[in-house]
mmCIF file of C-alpha atoms and ligand atoms in Angstrom:
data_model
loop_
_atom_site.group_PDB
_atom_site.id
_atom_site.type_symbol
_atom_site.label_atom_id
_atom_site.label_comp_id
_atom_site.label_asym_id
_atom_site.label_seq_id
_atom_site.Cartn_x
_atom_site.Cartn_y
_atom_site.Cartn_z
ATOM 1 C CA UNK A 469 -10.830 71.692 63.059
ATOM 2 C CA UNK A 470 -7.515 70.466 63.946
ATOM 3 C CA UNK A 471 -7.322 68.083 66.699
ATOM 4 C CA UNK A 472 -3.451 67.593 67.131
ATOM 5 C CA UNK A 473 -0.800 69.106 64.919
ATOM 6 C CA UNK A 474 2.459 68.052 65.397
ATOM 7 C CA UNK A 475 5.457 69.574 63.724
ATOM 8 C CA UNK A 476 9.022 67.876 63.452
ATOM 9 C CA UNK A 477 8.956 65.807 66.008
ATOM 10 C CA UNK A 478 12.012 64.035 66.326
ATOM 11 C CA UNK A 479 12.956 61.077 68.460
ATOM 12 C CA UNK A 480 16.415 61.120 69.493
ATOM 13 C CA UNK A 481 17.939 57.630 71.303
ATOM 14 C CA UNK A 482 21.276 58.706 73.332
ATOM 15 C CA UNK A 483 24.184 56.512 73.265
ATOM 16 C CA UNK A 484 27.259 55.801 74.705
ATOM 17 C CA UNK A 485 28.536 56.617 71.017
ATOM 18 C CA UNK A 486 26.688 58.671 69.298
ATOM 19 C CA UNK A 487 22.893 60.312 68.905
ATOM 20 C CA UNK A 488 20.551 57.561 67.245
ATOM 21 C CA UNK A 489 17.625 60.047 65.728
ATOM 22 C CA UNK A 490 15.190 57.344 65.143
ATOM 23 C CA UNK A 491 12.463 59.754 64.111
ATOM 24 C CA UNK A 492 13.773 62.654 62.087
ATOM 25 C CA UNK A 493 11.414 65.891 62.076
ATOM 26 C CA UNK A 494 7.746 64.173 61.332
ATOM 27 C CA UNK A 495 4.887 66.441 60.795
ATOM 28 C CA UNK A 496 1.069 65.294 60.661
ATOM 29 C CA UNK A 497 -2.109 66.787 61.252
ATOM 30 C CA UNK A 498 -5.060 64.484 62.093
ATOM 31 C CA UNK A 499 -8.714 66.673 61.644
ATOM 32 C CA UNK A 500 -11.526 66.535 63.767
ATOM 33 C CA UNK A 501 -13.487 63.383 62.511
ATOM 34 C CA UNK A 502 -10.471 62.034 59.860
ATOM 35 C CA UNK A 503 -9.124 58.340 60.359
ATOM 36 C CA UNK A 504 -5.239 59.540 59.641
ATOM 37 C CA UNK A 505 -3.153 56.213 58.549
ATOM 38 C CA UNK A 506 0.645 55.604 59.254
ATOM 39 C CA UNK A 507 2.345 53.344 57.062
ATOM 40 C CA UNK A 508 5.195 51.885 56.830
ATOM 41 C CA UNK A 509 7.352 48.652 57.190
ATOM 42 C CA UNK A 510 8.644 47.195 60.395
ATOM 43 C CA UNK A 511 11.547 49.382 61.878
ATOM 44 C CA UNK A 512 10.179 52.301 60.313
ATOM 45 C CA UNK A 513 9.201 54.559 63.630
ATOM 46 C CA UNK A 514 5.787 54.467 64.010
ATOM 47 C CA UNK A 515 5.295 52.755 67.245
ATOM 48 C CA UNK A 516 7.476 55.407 68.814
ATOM 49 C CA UNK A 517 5.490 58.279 66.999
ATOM 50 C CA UNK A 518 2.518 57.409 69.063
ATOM 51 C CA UNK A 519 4.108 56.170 72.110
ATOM 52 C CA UNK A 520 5.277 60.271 72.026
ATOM 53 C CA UNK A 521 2.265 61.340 71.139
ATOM 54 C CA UNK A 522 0.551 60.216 73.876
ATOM 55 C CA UNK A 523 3.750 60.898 76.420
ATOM 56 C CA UNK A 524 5.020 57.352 77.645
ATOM 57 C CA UNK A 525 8.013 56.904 76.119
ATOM 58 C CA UNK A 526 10.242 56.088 78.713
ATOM 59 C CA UNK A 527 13.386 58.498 79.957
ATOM 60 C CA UNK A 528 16.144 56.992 77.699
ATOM 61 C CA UNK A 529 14.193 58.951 74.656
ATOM 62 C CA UNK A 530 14.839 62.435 73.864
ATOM 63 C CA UNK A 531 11.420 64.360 72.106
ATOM 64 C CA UNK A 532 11.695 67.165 70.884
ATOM 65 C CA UNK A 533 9.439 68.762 68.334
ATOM 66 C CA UNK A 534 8.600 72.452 66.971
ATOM 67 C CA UNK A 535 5.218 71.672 68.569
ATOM 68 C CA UNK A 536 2.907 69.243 69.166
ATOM 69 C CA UNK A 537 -0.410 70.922 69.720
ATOM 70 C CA UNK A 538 -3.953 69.057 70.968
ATOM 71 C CA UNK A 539 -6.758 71.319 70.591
ATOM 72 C CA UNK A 540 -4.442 74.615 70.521
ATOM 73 C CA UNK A 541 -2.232 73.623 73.861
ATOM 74 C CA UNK A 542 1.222 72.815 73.368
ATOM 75 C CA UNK A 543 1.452 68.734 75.066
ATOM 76 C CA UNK A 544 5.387 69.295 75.139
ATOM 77 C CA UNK A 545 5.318 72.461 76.866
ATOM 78 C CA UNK A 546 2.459 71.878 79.607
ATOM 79 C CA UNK A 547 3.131 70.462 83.372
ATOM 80 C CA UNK A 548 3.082 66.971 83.046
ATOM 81 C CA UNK A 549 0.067 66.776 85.376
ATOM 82 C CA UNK A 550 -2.028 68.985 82.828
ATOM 83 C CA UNK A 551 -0.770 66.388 79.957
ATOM 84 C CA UNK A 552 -1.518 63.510 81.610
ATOM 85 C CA UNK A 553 -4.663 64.788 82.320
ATOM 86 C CA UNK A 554 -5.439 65.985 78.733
ATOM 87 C CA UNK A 555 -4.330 62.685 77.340
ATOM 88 C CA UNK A 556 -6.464 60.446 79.977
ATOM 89 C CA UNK A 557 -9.622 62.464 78.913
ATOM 90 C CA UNK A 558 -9.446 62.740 75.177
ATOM 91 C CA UNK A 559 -6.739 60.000 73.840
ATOM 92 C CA UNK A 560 -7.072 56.453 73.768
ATOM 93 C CA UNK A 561 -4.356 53.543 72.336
ATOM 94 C CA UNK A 562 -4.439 50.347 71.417
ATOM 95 C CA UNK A 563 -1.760 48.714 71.109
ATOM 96 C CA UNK A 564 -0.515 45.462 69.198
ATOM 97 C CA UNK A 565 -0.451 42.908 71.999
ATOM 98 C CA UNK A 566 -3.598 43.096 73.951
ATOM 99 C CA UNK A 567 -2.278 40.252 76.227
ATOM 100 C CA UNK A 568 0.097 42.465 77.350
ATOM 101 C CA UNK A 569 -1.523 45.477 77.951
ATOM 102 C CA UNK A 570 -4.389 43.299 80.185
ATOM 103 C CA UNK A 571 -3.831 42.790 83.552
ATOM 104 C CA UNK A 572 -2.996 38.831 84.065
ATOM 105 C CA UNK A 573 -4.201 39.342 87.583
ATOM 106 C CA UNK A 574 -7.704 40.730 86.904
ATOM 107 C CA UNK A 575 -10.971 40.003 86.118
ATOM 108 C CA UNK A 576 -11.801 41.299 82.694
ATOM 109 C CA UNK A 577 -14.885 42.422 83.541
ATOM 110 C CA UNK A 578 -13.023 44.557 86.799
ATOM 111 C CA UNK A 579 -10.535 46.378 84.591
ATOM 112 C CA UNK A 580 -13.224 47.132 81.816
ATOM 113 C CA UNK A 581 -15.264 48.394 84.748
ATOM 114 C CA UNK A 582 -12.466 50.777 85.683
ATOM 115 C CA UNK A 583 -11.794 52.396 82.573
ATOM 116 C CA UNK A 584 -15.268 53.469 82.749
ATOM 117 C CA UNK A 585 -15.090 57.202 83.828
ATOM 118 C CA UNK A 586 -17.771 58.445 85.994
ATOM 119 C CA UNK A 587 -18.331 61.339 84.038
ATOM 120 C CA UNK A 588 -20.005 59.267 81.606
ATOM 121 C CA UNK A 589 -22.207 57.503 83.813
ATOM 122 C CA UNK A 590 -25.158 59.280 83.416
ATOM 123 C CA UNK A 591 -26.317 58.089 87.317
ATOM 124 C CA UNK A 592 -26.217 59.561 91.119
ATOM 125 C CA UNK A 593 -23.672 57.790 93.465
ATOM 126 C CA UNK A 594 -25.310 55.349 94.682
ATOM 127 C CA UNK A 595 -26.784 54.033 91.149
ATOM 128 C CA UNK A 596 -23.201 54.261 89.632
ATOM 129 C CA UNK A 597 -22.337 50.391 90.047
ATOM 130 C CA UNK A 598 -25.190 49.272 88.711
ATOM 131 C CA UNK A 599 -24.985 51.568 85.608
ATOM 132 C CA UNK A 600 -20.958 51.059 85.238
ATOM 133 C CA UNK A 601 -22.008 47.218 84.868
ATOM 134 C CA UNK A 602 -24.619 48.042 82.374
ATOM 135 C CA UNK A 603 -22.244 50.212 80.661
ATOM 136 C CA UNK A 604 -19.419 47.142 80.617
ATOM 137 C CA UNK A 605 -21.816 44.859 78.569
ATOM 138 C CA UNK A 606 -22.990 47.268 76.703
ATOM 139 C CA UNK A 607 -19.411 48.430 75.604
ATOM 140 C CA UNK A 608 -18.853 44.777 74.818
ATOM 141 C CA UNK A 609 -21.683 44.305 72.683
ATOM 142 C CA UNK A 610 -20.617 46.884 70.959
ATOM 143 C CA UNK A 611 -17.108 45.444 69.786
ATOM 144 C CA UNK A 612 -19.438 42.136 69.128
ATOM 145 C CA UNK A 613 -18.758 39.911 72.047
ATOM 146 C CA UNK A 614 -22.092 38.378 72.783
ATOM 147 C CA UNK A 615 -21.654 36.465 75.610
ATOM 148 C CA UNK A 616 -20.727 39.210 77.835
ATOM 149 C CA UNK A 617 -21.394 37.272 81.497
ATOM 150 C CA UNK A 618 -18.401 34.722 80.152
ATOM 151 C CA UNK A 619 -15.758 37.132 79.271
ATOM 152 C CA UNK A 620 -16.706 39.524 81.780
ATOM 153 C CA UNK A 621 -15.651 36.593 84.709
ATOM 154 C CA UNK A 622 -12.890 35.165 83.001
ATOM 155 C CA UNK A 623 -8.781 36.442 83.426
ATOM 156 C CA UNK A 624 -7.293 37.359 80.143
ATOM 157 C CA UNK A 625 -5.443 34.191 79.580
ATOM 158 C CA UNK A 626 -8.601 32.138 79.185
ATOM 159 C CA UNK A 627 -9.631 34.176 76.540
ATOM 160 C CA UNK A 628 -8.360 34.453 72.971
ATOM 161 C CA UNK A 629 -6.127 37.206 71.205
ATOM 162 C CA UNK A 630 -9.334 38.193 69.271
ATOM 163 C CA UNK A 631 -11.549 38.665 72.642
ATOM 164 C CA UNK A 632 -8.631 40.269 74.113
ATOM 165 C CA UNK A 633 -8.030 42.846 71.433
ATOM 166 C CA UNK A 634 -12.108 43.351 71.863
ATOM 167 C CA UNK A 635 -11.748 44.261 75.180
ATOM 168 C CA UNK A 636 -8.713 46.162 74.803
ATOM 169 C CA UNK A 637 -10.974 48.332 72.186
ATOM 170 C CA UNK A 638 -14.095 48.506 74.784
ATOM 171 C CA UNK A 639 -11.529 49.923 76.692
ATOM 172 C CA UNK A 640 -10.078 52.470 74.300
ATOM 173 C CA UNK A 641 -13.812 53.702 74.123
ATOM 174 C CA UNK A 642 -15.225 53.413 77.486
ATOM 175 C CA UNK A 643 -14.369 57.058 77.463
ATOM 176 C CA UNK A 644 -15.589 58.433 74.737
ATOM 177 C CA UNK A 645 -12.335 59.591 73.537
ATOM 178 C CA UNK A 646 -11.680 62.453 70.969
ATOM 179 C CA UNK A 647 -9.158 60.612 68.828
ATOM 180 C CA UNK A 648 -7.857 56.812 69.012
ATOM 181 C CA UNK A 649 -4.731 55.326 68.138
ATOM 182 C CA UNK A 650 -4.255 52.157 67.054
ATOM 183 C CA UNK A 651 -1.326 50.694 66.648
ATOM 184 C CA UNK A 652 -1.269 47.502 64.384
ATOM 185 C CA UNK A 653 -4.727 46.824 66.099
ATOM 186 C CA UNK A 654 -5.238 43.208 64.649
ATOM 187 C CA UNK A 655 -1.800 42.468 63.704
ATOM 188 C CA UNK A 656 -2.341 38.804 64.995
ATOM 189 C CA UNK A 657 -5.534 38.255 64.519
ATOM 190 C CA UNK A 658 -7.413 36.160 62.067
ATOM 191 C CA UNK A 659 -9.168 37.638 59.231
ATOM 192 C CA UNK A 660 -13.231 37.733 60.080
ATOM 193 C CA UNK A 661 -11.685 39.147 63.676
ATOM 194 C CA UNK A 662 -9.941 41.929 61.603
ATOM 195 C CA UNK A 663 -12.911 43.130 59.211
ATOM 196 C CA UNK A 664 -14.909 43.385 62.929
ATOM 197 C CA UNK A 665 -12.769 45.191 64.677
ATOM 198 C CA UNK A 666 -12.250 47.806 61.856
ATOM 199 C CA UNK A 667 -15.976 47.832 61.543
ATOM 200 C CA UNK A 668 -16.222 48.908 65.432
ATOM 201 C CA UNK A 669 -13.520 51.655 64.932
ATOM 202 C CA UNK A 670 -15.427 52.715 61.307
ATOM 203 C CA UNK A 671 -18.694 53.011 63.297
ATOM 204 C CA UNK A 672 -17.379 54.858 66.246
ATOM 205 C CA UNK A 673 -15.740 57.236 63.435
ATOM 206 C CA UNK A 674 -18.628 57.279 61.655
ATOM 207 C CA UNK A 675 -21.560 57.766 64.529
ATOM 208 C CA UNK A 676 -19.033 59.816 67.292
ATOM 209 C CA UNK A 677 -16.879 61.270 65.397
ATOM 210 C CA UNK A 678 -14.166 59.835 66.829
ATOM 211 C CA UNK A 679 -10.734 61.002 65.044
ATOM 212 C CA UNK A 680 -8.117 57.602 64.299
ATOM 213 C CA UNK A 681 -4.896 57.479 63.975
ATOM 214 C CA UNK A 682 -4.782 53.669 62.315
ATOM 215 C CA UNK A 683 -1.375 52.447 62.099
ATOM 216 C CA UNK A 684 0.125 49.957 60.268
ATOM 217 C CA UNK A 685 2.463 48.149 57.987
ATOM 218 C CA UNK A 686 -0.435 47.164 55.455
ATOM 219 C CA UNK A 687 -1.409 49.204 52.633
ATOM 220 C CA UNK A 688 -4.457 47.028 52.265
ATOM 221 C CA UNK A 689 -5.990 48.096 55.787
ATOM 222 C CA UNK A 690 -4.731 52.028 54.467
ATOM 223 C CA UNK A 691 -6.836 51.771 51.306
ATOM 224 C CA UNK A 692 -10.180 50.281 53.136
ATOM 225 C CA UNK A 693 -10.300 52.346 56.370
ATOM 226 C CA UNK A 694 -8.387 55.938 56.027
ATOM 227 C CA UNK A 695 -9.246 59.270 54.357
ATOM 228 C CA UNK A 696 -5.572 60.607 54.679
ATOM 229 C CA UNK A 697 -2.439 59.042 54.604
ATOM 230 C CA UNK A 698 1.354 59.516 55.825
ATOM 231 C CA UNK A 699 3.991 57.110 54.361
ATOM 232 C CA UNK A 700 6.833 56.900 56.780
ATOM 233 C CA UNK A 701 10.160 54.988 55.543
ATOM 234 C CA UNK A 702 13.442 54.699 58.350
ATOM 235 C CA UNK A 703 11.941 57.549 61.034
ATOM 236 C CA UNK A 704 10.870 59.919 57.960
ATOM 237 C CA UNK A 705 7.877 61.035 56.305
ATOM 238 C CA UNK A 706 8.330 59.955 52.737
ATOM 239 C CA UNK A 707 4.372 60.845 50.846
ATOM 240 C CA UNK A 708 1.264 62.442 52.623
ATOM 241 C CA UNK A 709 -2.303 63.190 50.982
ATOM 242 C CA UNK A 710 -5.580 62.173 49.973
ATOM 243 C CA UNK A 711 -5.360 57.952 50.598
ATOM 244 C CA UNK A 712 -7.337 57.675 47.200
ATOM 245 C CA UNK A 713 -4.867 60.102 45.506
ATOM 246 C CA UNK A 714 -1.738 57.766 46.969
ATOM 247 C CA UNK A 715 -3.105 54.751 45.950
ATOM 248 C CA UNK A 716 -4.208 55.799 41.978
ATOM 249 C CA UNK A 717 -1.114 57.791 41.810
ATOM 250 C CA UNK A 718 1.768 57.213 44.437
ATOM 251 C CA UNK A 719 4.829 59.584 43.688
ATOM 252 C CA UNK A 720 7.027 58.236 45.522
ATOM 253 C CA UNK A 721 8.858 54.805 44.902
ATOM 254 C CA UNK A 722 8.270 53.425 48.348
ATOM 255 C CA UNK A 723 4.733 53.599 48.356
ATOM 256 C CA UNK A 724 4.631 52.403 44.738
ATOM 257 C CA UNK A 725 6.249 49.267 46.138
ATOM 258 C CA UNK A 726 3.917 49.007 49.196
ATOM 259 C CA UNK A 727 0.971 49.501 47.027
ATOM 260 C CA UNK A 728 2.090 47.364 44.449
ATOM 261 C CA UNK A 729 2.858 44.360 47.161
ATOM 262 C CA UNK A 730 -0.616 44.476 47.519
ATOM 263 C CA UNK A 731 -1.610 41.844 44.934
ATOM 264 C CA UNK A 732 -5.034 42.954 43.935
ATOM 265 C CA UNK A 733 -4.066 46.300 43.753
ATOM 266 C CA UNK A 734 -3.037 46.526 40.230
ATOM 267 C CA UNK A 735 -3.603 44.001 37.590
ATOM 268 C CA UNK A 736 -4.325 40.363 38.435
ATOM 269 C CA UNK A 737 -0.921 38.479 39.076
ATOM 270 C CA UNK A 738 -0.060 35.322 37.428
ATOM 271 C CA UNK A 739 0.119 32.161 39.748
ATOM 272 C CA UNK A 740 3.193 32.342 42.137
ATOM 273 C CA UNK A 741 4.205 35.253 40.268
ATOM 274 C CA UNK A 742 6.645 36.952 42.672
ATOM 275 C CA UNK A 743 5.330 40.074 44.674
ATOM 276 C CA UNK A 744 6.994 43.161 43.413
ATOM 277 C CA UNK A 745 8.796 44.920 46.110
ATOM 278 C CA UNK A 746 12.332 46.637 47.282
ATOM 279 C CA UNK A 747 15.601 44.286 47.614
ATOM 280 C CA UNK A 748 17.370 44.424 50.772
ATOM 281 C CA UNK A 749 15.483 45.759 54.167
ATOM 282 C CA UNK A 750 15.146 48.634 56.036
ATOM 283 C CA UNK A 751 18.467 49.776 57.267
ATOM 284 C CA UNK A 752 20.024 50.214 60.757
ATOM 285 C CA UNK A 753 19.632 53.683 62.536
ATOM 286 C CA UNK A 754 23.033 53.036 63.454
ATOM 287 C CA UNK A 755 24.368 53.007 59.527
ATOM 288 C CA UNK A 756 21.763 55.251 57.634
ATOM 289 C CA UNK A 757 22.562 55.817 53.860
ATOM 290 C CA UNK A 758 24.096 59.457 52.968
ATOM 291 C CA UNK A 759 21.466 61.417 51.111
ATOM 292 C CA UNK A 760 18.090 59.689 50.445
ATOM 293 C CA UNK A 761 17.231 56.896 52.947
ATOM 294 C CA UNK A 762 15.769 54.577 50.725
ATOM 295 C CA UNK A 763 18.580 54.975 47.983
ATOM 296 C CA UNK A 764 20.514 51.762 47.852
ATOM 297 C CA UNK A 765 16.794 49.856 47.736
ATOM 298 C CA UNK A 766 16.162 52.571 44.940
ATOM 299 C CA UNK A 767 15.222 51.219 41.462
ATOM 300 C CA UNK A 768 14.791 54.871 40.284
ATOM 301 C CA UNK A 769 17.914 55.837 41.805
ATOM 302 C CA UNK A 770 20.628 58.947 40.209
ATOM 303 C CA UNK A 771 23.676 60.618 41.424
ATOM 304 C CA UNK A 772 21.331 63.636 43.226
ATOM 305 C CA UNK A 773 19.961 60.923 45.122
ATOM 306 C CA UNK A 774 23.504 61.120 47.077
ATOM 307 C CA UNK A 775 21.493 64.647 48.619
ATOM 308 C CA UNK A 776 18.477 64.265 51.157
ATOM 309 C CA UNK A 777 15.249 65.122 49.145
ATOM 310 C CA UNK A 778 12.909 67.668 50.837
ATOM 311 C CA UNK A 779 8.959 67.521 51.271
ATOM 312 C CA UNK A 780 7.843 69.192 48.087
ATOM 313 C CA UNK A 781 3.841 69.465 47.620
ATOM 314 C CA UNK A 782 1.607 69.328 44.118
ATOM 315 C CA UNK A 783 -1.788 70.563 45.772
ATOM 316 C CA UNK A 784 -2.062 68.706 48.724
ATOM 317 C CA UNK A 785 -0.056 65.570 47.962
ATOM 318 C CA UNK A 786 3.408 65.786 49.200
ATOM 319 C CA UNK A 787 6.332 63.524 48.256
ATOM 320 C CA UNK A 788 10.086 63.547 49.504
ATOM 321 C CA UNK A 789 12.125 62.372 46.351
ATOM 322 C CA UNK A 790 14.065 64.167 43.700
ATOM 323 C CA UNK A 791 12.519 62.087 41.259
ATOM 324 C CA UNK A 792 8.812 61.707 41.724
ATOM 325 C CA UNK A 793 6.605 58.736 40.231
ATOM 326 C CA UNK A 794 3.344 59.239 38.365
ATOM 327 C CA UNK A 795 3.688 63.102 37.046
ATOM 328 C CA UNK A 796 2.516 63.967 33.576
ATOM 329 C CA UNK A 797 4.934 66.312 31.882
ATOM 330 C CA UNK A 798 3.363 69.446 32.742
ATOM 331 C CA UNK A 799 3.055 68.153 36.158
ATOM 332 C CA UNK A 800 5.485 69.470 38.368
ATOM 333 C CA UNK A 801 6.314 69.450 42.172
ATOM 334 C CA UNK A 802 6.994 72.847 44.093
HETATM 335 N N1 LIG B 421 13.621 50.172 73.261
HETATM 336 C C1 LIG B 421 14.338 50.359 72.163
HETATM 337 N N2 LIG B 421 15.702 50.404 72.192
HETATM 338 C C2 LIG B 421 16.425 50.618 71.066
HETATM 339 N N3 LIG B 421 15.899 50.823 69.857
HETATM 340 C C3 LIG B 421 14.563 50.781 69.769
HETATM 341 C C4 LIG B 421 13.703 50.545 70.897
HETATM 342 N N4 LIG B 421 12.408 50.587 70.484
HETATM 343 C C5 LIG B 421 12.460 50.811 69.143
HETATM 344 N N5 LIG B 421 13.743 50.935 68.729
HETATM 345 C C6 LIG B 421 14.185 51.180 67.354
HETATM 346 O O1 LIG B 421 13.491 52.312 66.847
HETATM 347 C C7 LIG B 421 13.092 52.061 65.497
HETATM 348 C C8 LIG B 421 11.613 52.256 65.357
HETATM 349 O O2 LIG B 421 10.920 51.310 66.160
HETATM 350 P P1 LIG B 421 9.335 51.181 66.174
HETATM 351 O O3 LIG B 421 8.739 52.526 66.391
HETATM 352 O O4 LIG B 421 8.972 50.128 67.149
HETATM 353 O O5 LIG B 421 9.024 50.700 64.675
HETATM 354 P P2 LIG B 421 7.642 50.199 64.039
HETATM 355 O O6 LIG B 421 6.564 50.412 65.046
HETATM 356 O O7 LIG B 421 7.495 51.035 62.799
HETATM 357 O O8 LIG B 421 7.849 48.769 63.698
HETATM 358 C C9 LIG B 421 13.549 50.641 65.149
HETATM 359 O O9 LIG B 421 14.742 50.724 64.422
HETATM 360 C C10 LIG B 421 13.795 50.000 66.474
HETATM 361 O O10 LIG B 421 14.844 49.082 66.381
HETATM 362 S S1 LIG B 422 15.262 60.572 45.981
HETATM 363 FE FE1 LIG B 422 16.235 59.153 44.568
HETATM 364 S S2 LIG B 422 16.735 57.347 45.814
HETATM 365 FE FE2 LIG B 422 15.252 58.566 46.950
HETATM 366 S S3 LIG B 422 13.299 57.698 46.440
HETATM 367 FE FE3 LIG B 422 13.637 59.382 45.028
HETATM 368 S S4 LIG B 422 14.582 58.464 43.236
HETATM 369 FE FE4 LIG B 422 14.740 56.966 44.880
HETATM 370 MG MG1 LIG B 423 5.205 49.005 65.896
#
């Protein structure tokens, strides 16, 4: 079943100038149970994709999008009330910063306690504080902070980025949500940090069927964690499928670089052998290349190039690019 379904969603910035479309007609589908990823480098739009998804993109944004459906209902086209409420029951986000996102004023252990719906207390009134602190150490066992009593008394700032981004995930949960999204979840974190926090999101997948949307700029975190996966390059989709399909066979020559900036993706580099990837960066949504986005970065570059490529699909692997990677001869891409 299809949880949310959005279709060209677009993500215009007004200016005193001219229109800035920093996300140009997007379309995903994330499945009841899938963990969806989003990659793509910095710049590319996908913070802004899920800040819309899940409505707070402040009023200087324009979203617009041939739908955007959770569960059947239309988020764009209900009251805001009836979004808000939707989105507080089933979606959760974590975002990058943690530090940020925690109250500096708070006890930990308070605003955990709070996110704690009472629906899920499984207790009469007057058993519900007791229970909502069992609950709170229980949630942050389960993102592997053992010494609950500490963290729970302490204000975020006396606490590291990795405890933080633990809480921030107890959080997330606290509510049994339908489908999180995590943005860049352990983007400054060390590594053992990073394996357990994907291992708490994997579980939670795995024993809830909890639905992820796992975004990031790493293909390496794409190929461990997600069953399906969109490429996004300057606001547009570029390649969507099967994760395993993208990384044996990428068609398009973004990915290829992303995977192949991987080092242990393909064969074993020499020592200091430079990483293969694109020249130049991602460029300004304020002087966007005619035609293909990625052409002047484009190694496999031609004169149609100067023309946008459309989505094209070869079973249920689609690719934007007039010249797709990885096809055998009788391969072709409708
Ligand atoms: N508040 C803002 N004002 C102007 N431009 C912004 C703002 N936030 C993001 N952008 C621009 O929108 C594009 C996409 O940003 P973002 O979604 O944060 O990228 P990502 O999360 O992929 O790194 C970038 O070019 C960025 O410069
Ligand atoms: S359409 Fe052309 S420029 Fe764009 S990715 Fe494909 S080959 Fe490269
Ligand atoms: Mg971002």
């Amino acid at each position: 079943m299809n949880l949310l379904d959005v279709r060209n969603l677009t993500i215009e910035l007004p200016t005193h100038d001219q229109q800035i479309i920093a996300v140009d007609r997007v379309s995903m589908t994330i499945r009841e149970g899938e963990i969806l990823g989003l990659v793509g480098e910095s710049g590319s739009g996908k913070s802004l994709i899920a800040k819309a998804i899940v409505g707070v993109l402040n009023n200087r944004w324009k979203v617009t999008a041939d739908r955007m459906q959770w569960m059947g209902e239309d988020l764009l086209r209900l009251p805001v009330e009836e979004r808000r409420e939707i989105i507080g029951r089933d979606i959760s986000i974590i975002y990058q910063e943690p530090s940020r996102c925690l109250d500096p004023t708070a006890k930990v252990g308070e605003q955990l306690k709070e996110s704690i719906p009472n629906s899920i207390l499984k207790a009469n009134f007057w058993q519900r504080r007791k229970a909502r602190q069992e609950k709170a150490e229980g949630l942050l066992h389960k993102v592997g902070i053992k010494n609950h009593k500490r963290v729970m008394n302490a204000y975020p700032h006396e606490l590291s980025e990795g405890v933080c981004q633990k809480v921030m995930i107890a959080m997330a949960i606290a509510k049994c949500p339908k489908l999180i999204i995590a943005d860049e979840p352990t983007a400054s974190l060390e590594a053992t940090t990073r394996a357990q926090i994907f291992r708490v999101l994997k579980s939670l997948n795995q024993l809830k069927n909890t639905s992820i949307l796992l975004i990031t700029h790493d293909f390496e975190i794409i190929s461990h964690w997600t069953d399906h996966t969109n490429v996004l390059y300057c606001g547009q989709l570029v390649e969507s499928g099967k994760t395993s399909d993208i990384i044996t066979k990428p068609f398009h020559p973004y990915t290829d670089a992303l995977i192949t900036s991987v080092p242990d993706f393909k064969e074993a580099t020499a020592h200091k052998q430079k990483l293969v990837t694109l020249p130049g960066t991602i460029p300004s949504l304020e002087h966007l290349p005619i035609g293909c986005r990625l052409g002047p970065r484009c190694p496999n570059a031609k004169r149609e190039c100067v023309i946008a490529p459309k989505m094209t699909k070869r079973q249920s692997h689609s690719v934007a690019c007039h010249f797709p990677l990885n096809l055998t001869k009788k391969e072709t891409i409708t």
